Amino acid sequence: MKKVLFILLATLGSTFASPASAQRIVRVKLSDSGSTLNAHFPRDYTDRTFIKGLAMYRNKIEDLVGCLILLEDKDKASIIGQYVKSGEPPLRSAALSDVLYNSKISSASAMNGSYMVASVAASTASIVEIILTDVSGVLVPETSIPYLDICRAAKSVDKEIKKKIYYIRSAKVTSVHSRAYQEVGSEAGISGTVFSAGGKVYNSSDQFKTDYVVSVDLVSLNNLLMTKNCDNLISNSELAVRQQVQQEKVLVDRAEQERRMRESELNAARAEANELKNRVAEMQDILRNQRVVADEYRAQVNNLKEDLLTAQKKVSRLQTESVENQSRAMTATASAQPAAPENKTINLVQKSEVSVISDVKTLSSDEVKQMGFKEVKPE
């Protein structure tokens, strides 16, 4: 190998050292350098399951892991559905760059033309250099596998069909870089990349081309559920559901009781507030009425005061007039008194219309009484 590298470096050195001879083909003679040819693939790679048609998942392999897949025969598969616990997405590995394989294969390789190397094939006159690199991977953790959901889904599946169902536990995307080499004569003019193996010389002027393959790790559904008693899981789940329903019912009843109690308290508070509101309104009415009455009383008092003042003025006026009237009456009385009588003899004997009394009779007491007089005592 060192000898080959030395020859290649010498060839490249002479090429770059003389620009004029850059297109000149140098004839070299290579001996078998023991290049790696048909190296064994690592177990980590060969133990995987490669299924054609899954390459479309290489950009979204998180949608592939956790799926149940039915392997009907060797080259036909059907995806049933994905089973991963809600809210627990599969664990995606960080970007990988592990080189799994770097070798050249010939037509004698057991992997020649295999899907494991993206159907890269080497003819009897060619050798293909292959570099395999894992670029991404996704795994479903044990805690994210919904065993109960899988048990329920597979409860009525026929046993023979169940044997063909597998759970995709993990998936990886592997890049396949390949470049073909053609056999040339050892004395022929060569250019590009060259190596020797098995006494023959191969060279290639091609660039690496890249393809991708998707591999999965499958777990038999029966094996997946072997450690789980589906009947117990389902019955326990149903019991848990009933208990949860009962607990929720208790919580609902409690919430309803609390709601009713709060509603009763609210109604009582509203009634009390309404009563206080009515009392306040009544007090406001009373105060308003009292203000009206007070204003009316005040007006009446003012009117009475005015009437009193008027009456007092009238009394004063009448008193003045009375005094004046008394003064005038006294003056008039004094003026109306008769003059003092003169010294004349007044005849108190009035003369009767009868001019002559011829007979005088003295009445008895009975006769006097008959006339209505009281008893007259005799002299």
Coordinates of C-alpha atoms in Angstrom, one line a residue, residues 173-355:
V173 CA -30.7 6.1 7.7
T174 CA -27.4 5.0 6.2
S175 CA -25.7 6.9 3.4
V176 CA -24.0 4.7 0.7
H177 CA -21.1 6.4 -1.1
S178 CA -20.0 4.3 -4.1
R179 CA -17.5 4.6 -7.0
A180 CA -16.9 2.1 -9.7
Y181 CA -13.4 1.0 -10.8
Q182 CA -12.6 -0.6 -14.2
E183 CA -9.9 -3.2 -14.7
V184 CA -7.0 -1.9 -16.9
G185 CA -3.8 -3.5 -18.1
S186 CA -0.9 -3.0 -15.8
E187 CA 1.1 -1.4 -18.6
A188 CA -1.7 0.7 -19.9
G189 CA -1.8 4.5 -19.6
I190 CA -3.9 5.4 -16.5
S191 CA -5.3 8.6 -15.0
G192 CA -7.6 9.4 -12.1
T193 CA -7.6 7.1 -9.1
V194 CA -5.9 3.8 -9.4
F195 CA -5.2 0.7 -7.2
S196 CA -4.2 -2.8 -7.6
A197 CA -5.7 -5.9 -6.1
G198 CA -5.4 -9.6 -6.9
G199 CA -2.7 -8.9 -9.4
K200 CA -4.9 -6.7 -11.4
V201 CA -5.0 -2.9 -11.8
Y202 CA -8.2 -0.8 -11.5
N203 CA -8.8 2.8 -12.0
S204 CA -11.7 5.3 -11.9
S205 CA -12.2 8.8 -13.0
D206 CA -15.7 9.0 -11.4
Q207 CA -16.8 10.9 -8.4
F208 CA -18.5 9.2 -5.5
K209 CA -22.3 9.0 -5.9
T210 CA -24.5 8.9 -2.9
D211 CA -27.6 6.9 -2.1
Y212 CA -29.5 6.1 1.1
V213 CA -30.9 3.0 2.7
V214 CA -33.3 2.7 5.6
S215 CA -32.8 -0.1 8.1
V216 CA -35.0 -1.1 11.0
D217 CA -34.8 -3.2 14.2
L218 CA -37.9 -5.4 14.4
V219 CA -39.4 -7.0 17.4
S220 CA -42.0 -9.8 17.0
L221 CA -45.4 -8.7 18.2
N222 CA -45.7 -12.0 20.2
N223 CA -42.3 -11.4 21.8
L224 CA -43.1 -7.8 22.4
L225 CA -46.2 -8.8 24.4
M226 CA -44.7 -11.9 25.9
T227 CA -43.9 -10.2 29.2
K228 CA -47.2 -8.4 29.2
N229 CA -50.5 -10.0 30.1
C230 CA -52.9 -8.3 27.8
D231 CA -56.0 -9.5 29.6
N232 CA -54.7 -8.1 32.8
L233 CA -53.7 -4.9 31.2
I234 CA -57.1 -4.5 29.6
S235 CA -59.0 -5.5 32.7
N236 CA -56.8 -3.3 34.9
S237 CA -57.3 -0.4 32.4
E238 CA -61.1 -0.9 32.4
L239 CA -61.0 -1.0 36.2
A240 CA -58.9 2.1 36.3
V241 CA -61.4 3.7 33.8
R242 CA -64.3 2.8 36.0
Q243 CA -62.5 4.1 39.1
Q244 CA -61.7 7.2 37.3
V245 CA -65.2 7.6 36.1
Q246 CA -66.4 7.1 39.7
Q247 CA -63.9 9.6 41.0
E248 CA -64.9 12.0 38.4
K249 CA -68.6 11.5 39.3
V250 CA -67.7 12.1 43.0
L251 CA -65.8 15.2 41.9
V252 CA -68.7 16.3 39.7
D253 CA -71.2 15.7 42.6
R254 CA -69.0 17.6 45.0
A255 CA -68.6 20.4 42.5
E256 CA -72.4 20.4 42.1
Q257 CA -73.0 20.6 45.8
E258 CA -70.5 23.4 46.1
R259 CA -72.1 25.1 43.2
R260 CA -75.5 24.8 44.9
M261 CA -74.1 26.0 48.2
R262 CA -72.4 28.9 46.5
E263 CA -75.6 29.6 44.6
S264 CA -77.6 29.6 47.8
E265 CA -75.1 31.9 49.5
L266 CA -75.3 34.1 46.5
N267 CA -79.1 34.2 46.5
A268 CA -79.0 35.0 50.3
A269 CA -76.4 37.7 49.7
R270 CA -78.5 39.1 46.9
A271 CA -81.6 39.0 49.1
E272 CA -79.8 40.8 51.9
A273 CA -78.4 43.3 49.4
N274 CA -81.9 43.9 48.0
E275 CA -83.3 44.3 51.5
L276 CA -80.6 46.8 52.4
K277 CA -81.2 48.5 49.1
N278 CA -84.9 48.8 49.9
R279 CA -84.2 50.0 53.4
V280 CA -81.8 52.6 52.0
A281 CA -84.5 53.7 49.6
E282 CA -87.1 53.9 52.4
M283 CA -84.7 55.9 54.5
Q284 CA -84.0 58.2 51.6
D285 CA -87.7 58.6 51.0
I286 CA -88.3 59.3 54.7
L287 CA -85.4 61.8 54.7
R288 CA -86.8 63.3 51.5
N289 CA -90.3 63.5 53.0
Q290 CA -88.9 64.9 56.2
R291 CA -87.1 67.5 54.2
V292 CA -90.3 68.3 52.4
V293 CA -92.3 68.5 55.7
A294 CA -89.5 70.5 57.3
D295 CA -89.7 72.9 54.4
E296 CA -93.5 73.1 54.7
Y297 CA -93.2 73.7 58.5
R298 CA -90.6 76.2 57.9
A299 CA -92.8 78.0 55.4
Q300 CA -95.8 77.8 57.8
V301 CA -93.7 79.2 60.6
N302 CA -92.5 82.0 58.4
N303 CA -96.1 82.6 57.4
L304 CA -97.2 82.5 61.1
K305 CA -94.4 84.9 61.9
E306 CA -95.6 87.2 59.2
D307 CA -99.2 86.8 60.5
L308 CA -98.0 87.4 64.1
L309 CA -96.2 90.5 63.0
T310 CA -99.2 91.7 61.2
A311 CA -101.5 90.9 64.2
Q312 CA -99.0 92.6 66.6
K313 CA -99.1 95.6 64.3
K314 CA -102.9 95.4 64.3
V315 CA -103.0 95.1 68.1
S316 CA -100.7 98.0 68.4
R317 CA -102.8 100.0 66.0
L318 CA -106.0 99.0 67.7
Q319 CA -104.5 99.8 71.1
T320 CA -103.6 103.2 69.8
E321 CA -107.0 103.7 68.3
S322 CA -108.7 102.5 71.5
V323 CA -106.7 105.0 73.5
E324 CA -107.7 107.6 71.1
N325 CA -111.3 106.5 71.2
Q326 CA -111.3 106.5 75.0
S327 CA -109.8 110.0 74.9
R328 CA -112.5 111.1 72.4
A329 CA -115.2 109.4 74.5
M330 CA -114.1 111.1 77.6
T331 CA -114.0 114.3 75.9
A332 CA -117.6 113.7 74.5
T333 CA -118.9 112.5 77.9
A334 CA -117.6 115.6 79.5
S335 CA -119.2 117.6 76.8
A336 CA -122.6 115.8 77.1
Q337 CA -123.1 116.1 80.9
P338 CA -126.2 118.4 81.8
A339 CA -125.8 121.7 83.6
A340 CA -126.3 121.8 87.4
P341 CA -130.0 122.1 88.3
E342 CA -131.4 125.4 89.4
N343 CA -133.1 125.7 92.9
K344 CA -136.7 125.0 91.7
T345 CA -139.5 123.1 93.6
I346 CA -140.2 119.8 91.8
N347 CA -143.9 118.5 92.1
L348 CA -143.6 114.8 92.5
V349 CA -147.4 114.4 92.6
Q350 CA -148.6 113.4 89.2
K351 CA -152.1 114.4 88.4
S352 CA -154.6 111.6 87.5
E353 CA -156.8 111.8 84.5
V354 CA -159.7 111.3 87.0
S355 CA -160.6 114.6 88.3

